[in-house]
């Protein structure tokens, strides 16, 4: 169903199958997954290595995630990005497919979500 990803890449480490779309018994938003797949196709060959997808409440607490994290809703991912070229390619692709509404940029990853319950924002992690 996705060209560039396996659903397991979006699993919470403590909840096998959670990376599947909600319609298939998982926890991930299918529209979000399709937009990520489309973005990957536009990223000039830069891979999208998912470092965090869906998170169970327990895993979110373990990694120091925020209460109300969009990862808990299955509409957020963190993508490995360690160089300025990777960050540029990933961000440009996300914006092209309409995933530029909520983006966080860290030294080693980019967070993107399409949580419509939260305001538009672009932020930096310290």
PDB file of N, CA, C and O in Angstrom, residues 25-81:
ATOM      1  N   UNK A  25      -6.720  -2.042  11.808  1.00  0.00           N
ATOM      2  CA  UNK A  25      -6.498  -2.460  13.184  1.00  0.00           C
ATOM      3  C   UNK A  25      -5.305  -1.826  13.862  1.00  0.00           C
ATOM      4  O   UNK A  25      -4.985  -2.163  14.995  1.00  0.00           O
ATOM      5  N   UNK A  26      -4.609  -0.915  13.173  1.00  0.00           N
ATOM      6  CA  UNK A  26      -3.461  -0.235  13.764  1.00  0.00           C
ATOM      7  C   UNK A  26      -3.863   1.101  14.367  1.00  0.00           C
ATOM      8  O   UNK A  26      -5.027   1.326  14.688  1.00  0.00           O
ATOM      9  N   UNK A  27      -2.879   1.975  14.484  1.00  0.00           N
ATOM     10  CA  UNK A  27      -3.100   3.257  15.154  1.00  0.00           C
ATOM     11  C   UNK A  27      -2.730   4.474  14.299  1.00  0.00           C
ATOM     12  O   UNK A  27      -2.894   5.599  14.735  1.00  0.00           O
ATOM     13  N   UNK A  28      -2.216   4.243  13.081  1.00  0.00           N
ATOM     14  CA  UNK A  28      -1.747   5.355  12.260  1.00  0.00           C
ATOM     15  C   UNK A  28      -2.831   5.883  11.322  1.00  0.00           C
ATOM     16  O   UNK A  28      -3.632   5.122  10.782  1.00  0.00           O
ATOM     17  N   UNK A  29      -2.817   7.186  11.103  1.00  0.00           N
ATOM     18  CA  UNK A  29      -3.728   7.857  10.197  1.00  0.00           C
ATOM     19  C   UNK A  29      -3.282   7.585   8.757  1.00  0.00           C
ATOM     20  O   UNK A  29      -2.156   7.925   8.378  1.00  0.00           O
ATOM     21  N   UNK A  30      -4.146   6.972   7.956  1.00  0.00           N
ATOM     22  CA  UNK A  30      -3.786   6.561   6.603  1.00  0.00           C
ATOM     23  C   UNK A  30      -3.497   7.758   5.699  1.00  0.00           C
ATOM     24  O   UNK A  30      -2.563   7.718   4.889  1.00  0.00           O
ATOM     25  N   UNK A  31      -4.259   8.828   5.804  1.00  0.00           N
ATOM     26  CA  UNK A  31      -3.997  10.018   4.980  1.00  0.00           C
ATOM     27  C   UNK A  31      -2.597  10.575   5.263  1.00  0.00           C
ATOM     28  O   UNK A  31      -1.879  10.975   4.345  1.00  0.00           O
ATOM     29  N   UNK A  32      -2.230  10.583   6.528  1.00  0.00           N
ATOM     30  CA  UNK A  32      -0.894  11.043   6.924  1.00  0.00           C
ATOM     31  C   UNK A  32       0.181  10.154   6.298  1.00  0.00           C
ATOM     32  O   UNK A  32       1.163  10.648   5.745  1.00  0.00           O
ATOM     33  N   UNK A  33      -0.009   8.843   6.359  1.00  0.00           N
ATOM     34  CA  UNK A  33       0.965   7.912   5.782  1.00  0.00           C
ATOM     35  C   UNK A  33       1.113   8.112   4.281  1.00  0.00           C
ATOM     36  O   UNK A  33       2.225   8.082   3.746  1.00  0.00           O
ATOM     37  N   UNK A  34       0.005   8.333   3.585  1.00  0.00           N
ATOM     38  CA  UNK A  34       0.069   8.568   2.138  1.00  0.00           C
ATOM     39  C   UNK A  34       0.829   9.857   1.822  1.00  0.00           C
ATOM     40  O   UNK A  34       1.622   9.898   0.871  1.00  0.00           O
ATOM     41  N   UNK A  35       0.615  10.891   2.617  1.00  0.00           N
ATOM     42  CA  UNK A  35       1.339  12.147   2.400  1.00  0.00           C
ATOM     43  C   UNK A  35       2.839  11.963   2.655  1.00  0.00           C
ATOM     44  O   UNK A  35       3.667  12.504   1.916  1.00  0.00           O
ATOM     45  N   UNK A  36       3.197  11.192   3.684  1.00  0.00           N
ATOM     46  CA  UNK A  36       4.616  10.908   3.934  1.00  0.00           C
ATOM     47  C   UNK A  36       5.235  10.147   2.771  1.00  0.00           C
ATOM     48  O   UNK A  36       6.365  10.426   2.355  1.00  0.00           O
ATOM     49  N   UNK A  37       4.493   9.179   2.242  1.00  0.00           N
ATOM     50  CA  UNK A  37       4.973   8.384   1.117  1.00  0.00           C
ATOM     51  C   UNK A  37       5.190   9.278  -0.106  1.00  0.00           C
ATOM     52  O   UNK A  37       6.204   9.157  -0.803  1.00  0.00           O
ATOM     53  N   UNK A  38       4.255  10.175  -0.346  1.00  0.00           N
ATOM     54  CA  UNK A  38       4.388  11.107  -1.461  1.00  0.00           C
ATOM     55  C   UNK A  38       5.589  12.035  -1.246  1.00  0.00           C
ATOM     56  O   UNK A  38       6.367  12.293  -2.178  1.00  0.00           O
ATOM     57  N   UNK A  39       5.753  12.529  -0.029  1.00  0.00           N
ATOM     58  CA  UNK A  39       6.895  13.396   0.277  1.00  0.00           C
ATOM     59  C   UNK A  39       8.206  12.676   0.024  1.00  0.00           C
ATOM     60  O   UNK A  39       9.136  13.249  -0.564  1.00  0.00           O
ATOM     61  N   UNK A  40       8.286  11.432   0.436  1.00  0.00           N
ATOM     62  CA  UNK A  40       9.517  10.662   0.218  1.00  0.00           C
ATOM     63  C   UNK A  40       9.858  10.586  -1.263  1.00  0.00           C
ATOM     64  O   UNK A  40      11.025  10.664  -1.652  1.00  0.00           O
ATOM     65  N   UNK A  41       8.842  10.477  -2.107  1.00  0.00           N
ATOM     66  CA  UNK A  41       9.084  10.390  -3.555  1.00  0.00           C
ATOM     67  C   UNK A  41       9.643  11.699  -4.117  1.00  0.00           C
ATOM     68  O   UNK A  41      10.257  11.696  -5.181  1.00  0.00           O
ATOM     69  N   UNK A  42       9.468  12.790  -3.400  1.00  0.00           N
ATOM     70  CA  UNK A  42       9.904  14.111  -3.870  1.00  0.00           C
ATOM     71  C   UNK A  42      11.186  14.602  -3.197  1.00  0.00           C
ATOM     72  O   UNK A  42      11.615  15.725  -3.426  1.00  0.00           O
ATOM     73  N   UNK A  43      11.815  13.763  -2.378  1.00  0.00           N
ATOM     74  CA  UNK A  43      12.914  14.213  -1.518  1.00  0.00           C
ATOM     75  C   UNK A  43      14.304  14.051  -2.137  1.00  0.00           C
ATOM     76  O   UNK A  43      15.292  13.947  -1.428  1.00  0.00           O
ATOM     77  N   UNK A  44      14.389  14.051  -3.457  1.00  0.00           N
ATOM     78  CA  UNK A  44      15.685  13.997  -4.145  1.00  0.00           C
ATOM     79  C   UNK A  44      16.576  12.853  -3.662  1.00  0.00           C
ATOM     80  O   UNK A  44      17.776  13.037  -3.462  1.00  0.00           O
ATOM     81  N   UNK A  45      15.967  11.690  -3.453  1.00  0.00           N
ATOM     82  CA  UNK A  45      16.734  10.505  -3.067  1.00  0.00           C
ATOM     83  C   UNK A  45      17.074  10.411  -1.590  1.00  0.00           C
ATOM     84  O   UNK A  45      17.712   9.447  -1.166  1.00  0.00           O
ATOM     85  N   UNK A  46      16.663  11.376  -0.795  1.00  0.00           N
ATOM     86  CA  UNK A  46      16.932  11.331   0.642  1.00  0.00           C
ATOM     87  C   UNK A  46      15.959  10.363   1.302  1.00  0.00           C
ATOM     88  O   UNK A  46      14.747  10.526   1.187  1.00  0.00           O
ATOM     89  N   UNK A  47      16.480   9.345   1.982  1.00  0.00           N
ATOM     90  CA  UNK A  47      15.576   8.400   2.648  1.00  0.00           C
ATOM     91  C   UNK A  47      14.889   9.034   3.852  1.00  0.00           C
ATOM     92  O   UNK A  47      15.414   9.977   4.446  1.00  0.00           O
ATOM     93  N   UNK A  48      13.721   8.526   4.160  1.00  0.00           N
ATOM     94  CA  UNK A  48      12.994   8.939   5.363  1.00  0.00           C
ATOM     95  C   UNK A  48      13.095   7.782   6.352  1.00  0.00           C
ATOM     96  O   UNK A  48      12.333   6.837   6.277  1.00  0.00           O
ATOM     97  N   UNK A  49      14.068   7.848   7.255  1.00  0.00           N
ATOM     98  CA  UNK A  49      14.201   6.825   8.293  1.00  0.00           C
ATOM     99  C   UNK A  49      13.360   7.289   9.475  1.00  0.00           C
ATOM    100  O   UNK A  49      13.652   8.311  10.101  1.00  0.00           O
ATOM    101  N   UNK A  50      12.305   6.534   9.769  1.00  0.00           N
ATOM    102  CA  UNK A  50      11.395   6.888  10.851  1.00  0.00           C
ATOM    103  C   UNK A  50      12.021   6.469  12.183  1.00  0.00           C
ATOM    104  O   UNK A  50      12.274   5.294  12.413  1.00  0.00           O
ATOM    105  N   UNK A  51      12.282   7.444  13.043  1.00  0.00           N
ATOM    106  CA  UNK A  51      12.853   7.130  14.353  1.00  0.00           C
ATOM    107  C   UNK A  51      11.773   7.024  15.420  1.00  0.00           C
ATOM    108  O   UNK A  51      12.009   6.452  16.485  1.00  0.00           O
ATOM    109  N   UNK A  52      10.605   7.585  15.146  1.00  0.00           N
ATOM    110  CA  UNK A  52       9.475   7.458  16.055  1.00  0.00           C
ATOM    111  C   UNK A  52       8.194   7.681  15.263  1.00  0.00           C
ATOM    112  O   UNK A  52       8.070   8.682  14.550  1.00  0.00           O
ATOM    113  N   UNK A  53       7.276   6.737  15.370  1.00  0.00           N
ATOM    114  CA  UNK A  53       5.976   6.849  14.721  1.00  0.00           C
ATOM    115  C   UNK A  53       4.906   6.890  15.792  1.00  0.00           C
ATOM    116  O   UNK A  53       4.935   7.743  16.675  1.00  0.00           O
ATOM    117  N   UNK A  54       3.983   5.917  15.733  1.00  0.00           N
ATOM    118  CA  UNK A  54       2.986   5.833  16.796  1.00  0.00           C
ATOM    119  C   UNK A  54       3.702   5.530  18.110  1.00  0.00           C
ATOM    120  O   UNK A  54       4.702   4.794  18.135  1.00  0.00           O
ATOM    121  N   UNK A  55       3.194   6.078  19.206  1.00  0.00           N
ATOM    122  CA  UNK A  55       3.709   5.764  20.544  1.00  0.00           C
ATOM    123  C   UNK A  55       2.551   5.386  21.452  1.00  0.00           C
ATOM    124  O   UNK A  55       1.552   6.111  21.535  1.00  0.00           O
ATOM    125  N   UNK A  56       2.710   4.271  22.132  1.00  0.00           N
ATOM    126  CA  UNK A  56       1.764   3.946  23.201  1.00  0.00           C
ATOM    127  C   UNK A  56       1.989   4.948  24.330  1.00  0.00           C
ATOM    128  O   UNK A  56       3.027   5.617  24.391  1.00  0.00           O
ATOM    129  N   UNK A  57       1.028   5.050  25.247  1.00  0.00           N
ATOM    130  CA  UNK A  57       1.194   5.965  26.383  1.00  0.00           C
ATOM    131  C   UNK A  57       2.449   5.607  27.180  1.00  0.00           C
ATOM    132  O   UNK A  57       3.203   6.485  27.606  1.00  0.00           O
ATOM    133  N   UNK A  58       2.691   4.299  27.364  1.00  0.00           N
ATOM    134  CA  UNK A  58       3.852   3.853  28.140  1.00  0.00           C
ATOM    135  C   UNK A  58       5.155   4.237  27.438  1.00  0.00           C
ATOM    136  O   UNK A  58       6.095   4.724  28.068  1.00  0.00           O
ATOM    137  N   UNK A  59       5.213   4.005  26.124  1.00  0.00           N
ATOM    138  CA  UNK A  59       6.442   4.331  25.392  1.00  0.00           C
ATOM    139  C   UNK A  59       6.645   5.850  25.346  1.00  0.00           C
ATOM    140  O   UNK A  59       7.777   6.325  25.470  1.00  0.00           O
ATOM    141  N   UNK A  60       5.583   6.594  25.195  1.00  0.00           N
ATOM    142  CA  UNK A  60       5.688   8.050  25.181  1.00  0.00           C
ATOM    143  C   UNK A  60       6.277   8.558  26.497  1.00  0.00           C
ATOM    144  O   UNK A  60       7.149   9.430  26.498  1.00  0.00           O
ATOM    145  N   UNK A  61       5.818   7.993  27.615  1.00  0.00           N
ATOM    146  CA  UNK A  61       6.371   8.377  28.922  1.00  0.00           C
ATOM    147  C   UNK A  61       7.840   7.984  29.010  1.00  0.00           C
ATOM    148  O   UNK A  61       8.667   8.759  29.498  1.00  0.00           O
ATOM    149  N   UNK A  62       8.178   6.796  28.523  1.00  0.00           N
ATOM    150  CA  UNK A  62       9.549   6.288  28.595  1.00  0.00           C
ATOM    151  C   UNK A  62      10.531   7.191  27.852  1.00  0.00           C
ATOM    152  O   UNK A  62      11.651   7.407  28.311  1.00  0.00           O
ATOM    153  N   UNK A  63      10.105   7.733  26.692  1.00  0.00           N
ATOM    154  CA  UNK A  63      11.005   8.571  25.893  1.00  0.00           C
ATOM    155  C   UNK A  63      10.897  10.055  26.238  1.00  0.00           C
ATOM    156  O   UNK A  63      11.534  10.890  25.597  1.00  0.00           O
ATOM    157  N   UNK A  64      10.098  10.383  27.243  1.00  0.00           N
ATOM    158  CA  UNK A  64       9.966  11.774  27.666  1.00  0.00           C
ATOM    159  C   UNK A  64       9.076  12.605  26.764  1.00  0.00           C
ATOM    160  O   UNK A  64       9.198  13.828  26.711  1.00  0.00           O
ATOM    161  N   UNK A  65       8.160  11.930  26.059  1.00  0.00           N
ATOM    162  CA  UNK A  65       7.221  12.647  25.191  1.00  0.00           C
ATOM    163  C   UNK A  65       6.230  13.467  25.993  1.00  0.00           C
ATOM    164  O   UNK A  65       5.983  13.208  27.168  1.00  0.00           O
ATOM    165  N   UNK A  66       5.659  14.438  25.333  1.00  0.00           N
ATOM    166  CA  UNK A  66       4.699  15.323  25.990  1.00  0.00           C
ATOM    167  C   UNK A  66       3.352  14.644  26.195  1.00  0.00           C
ATOM    168  O   UNK A  66       2.939  13.811  25.386  1.00  0.00           O
ATOM    169  N   UNK A  67       2.668  15.038  27.246  1.00  0.00           N
ATOM    170  CA  UNK A  67       1.275  14.635  27.426  1.00  0.00           C
ATOM    171  C   UNK A  67       0.505  15.249  26.258  1.00  0.00           C
ATOM    172  O   UNK A  67       0.704  16.413  25.927  1.00  0.00           O
ATOM    173  N   UNK A  68      -0.314  14.481  25.604  1.00  0.00           N
ATOM    174  CA  UNK A  68      -1.049  14.986  24.445  1.00  0.00           C
ATOM    175  C   UNK A  68      -0.246  14.973  23.155  1.00  0.00           C
ATOM    176  O   UNK A  68      -0.639  15.581  22.163  1.00  0.00           O
ATOM    177  N   UNK A  69       0.887  14.265  23.160  1.00  0.00           N
ATOM    178  CA  UNK A  69       1.724  14.175  21.964  1.00  0.00           C
ATOM    179  C   UNK A  69       0.920  13.674  20.767  1.00  0.00           C
ATOM    180  O   UNK A  69       0.088  12.770  20.880  1.00  0.00           O
ATOM    181  N   UNK A  70       1.181  14.246  19.621  1.00  0.00           N
ATOM    182  CA  UNK A  70       0.521  13.813  18.393  1.00  0.00           C
ATOM    183  C   UNK A  70       0.931  12.393  17.999  1.00  0.00           C
ATOM    184  O   UNK A  70       0.220  11.721  17.250  1.00  0.00           O
ATOM    185  N   UNK A  71       2.050  11.909  18.507  1.00  0.00           N
ATOM    186  CA  UNK A  71       2.462  10.522  18.284  1.00  0.00           C
ATOM    187  C   UNK A  71       1.420   9.556  18.871  1.00  0.00           C
ATOM    188  O   UNK A  71       1.217   8.467  18.349  1.00  0.00           O
ATOM    189  N   UNK A  72       0.773   9.966  19.947  1.00  0.00           N
ATOM    190  CA  UNK A  72      -0.248   9.133  20.590  1.00  0.00           C
ATOM    191  C   UNK A  72      -1.495   8.985  19.724  1.00  0.00           C
ATOM    192  O   UNK A  72      -2.267   8.052  19.903  1.00  0.00           O
ATOM    193  N   UNK A  73      -1.682   9.917  18.803  1.00  0.00           N
ATOM    194  CA  UNK A  73      -2.858   9.918  17.922  1.00  0.00           C
ATOM    195  C   UNK A  73      -2.586   9.256  16.576  1.00  0.00           C
ATOM    196  O   UNK A  73      -3.487   9.164  15.745  1.00  0.00           O
ATOM    197  N   UNK A  74      -1.323   8.868  16.328  1.00  0.00           N
ATOM    198  CA  UNK A  74      -0.992   8.236  15.057  1.00  0.00           C
ATOM    199  C   UNK A  74      -0.923   9.196  13.893  1.00  0.00           C
ATOM    200  O   UNK A  74      -1.079   8.789  12.737  1.00  0.00           O
ATOM    201  N   UNK A  75      -0.649  10.460  14.189  1.00  0.00           N
ATOM    202  CA  UNK A  75      -0.551  11.448  13.108  1.00  0.00           C
ATOM    203  C   UNK A  75       0.743  12.248  13.201  1.00  0.00           C
ATOM    204  O   UNK A  75       0.788  13.419  12.817  1.00  0.00           O
ATOM    205  N   UNK A  76       1.808  11.604  13.705  1.00  0.00           N
ATOM    206  CA  UNK A  76       3.105  12.265  13.834  1.00  0.00           C
ATOM    207  C   UNK A  76       4.228  11.255  13.648  1.00  0.00           C
ATOM    208  O   UNK A  76       4.073  10.077  13.979  1.00  0.00           O
ATOM    209  N   UNK A  77       5.341  11.745  13.113  1.00  0.00           N
ATOM    210  CA  UNK A  77       6.562  10.939  13.026  1.00  0.00           C
ATOM    211  C   UNK A  77       7.755  11.840  13.263  1.00  0.00           C
ATOM    212  O   UNK A  77       7.690  13.057  13.082  1.00  0.00           O
ATOM    213  N   UNK A  78       8.856  11.203  13.646  1.00  0.00           N
ATOM    214  CA  UNK A  78      10.163  11.837  13.658  1.00  0.00           C
ATOM    215  C   UNK A  78      10.980  11.150  12.572  1.00  0.00           C
ATOM    216  O   UNK A  78      10.979   9.914  12.468  1.00  0.00           O
ATOM    217  N   UNK A  79      11.657  11.948  11.753  1.00  0.00           N
ATOM    218  CA  UNK A  79      12.434  11.450  10.624  1.00  0.00           C
ATOM    219  C   UNK A  79      13.897  11.797  10.857  1.00  0.00           C
ATOM    220  O   UNK A  79      14.225  12.965  11.109  1.00  0.00           O
ATOM    221  N   UNK A  80      14.775  10.803  10.765  1.00  0.00           N
ATOM    222  CA  UNK A  80      16.205  11.036  10.936  1.00  0.00           C
ATOM    223  C   UNK A  80      16.696  12.044   9.898  1.00  0.00           C
ATOM    224  O   UNK A  80      16.416  11.903   8.705  1.00  0.00           O
ATOM    225  N   UNK A  81      17.407  13.055  10.362  1.00  0.00           N
ATOM    226  CA  UNK A  81      17.978  14.077   9.475  1.00  0.00           C
ATOM    227  C   UNK A  81      19.211  14.634  10.155  1.00  0.00           C
ATOM    228  O   UNK A  81      19.105  15.419  11.089  1.00  0.00           O
TER     229      UNK A  81
END
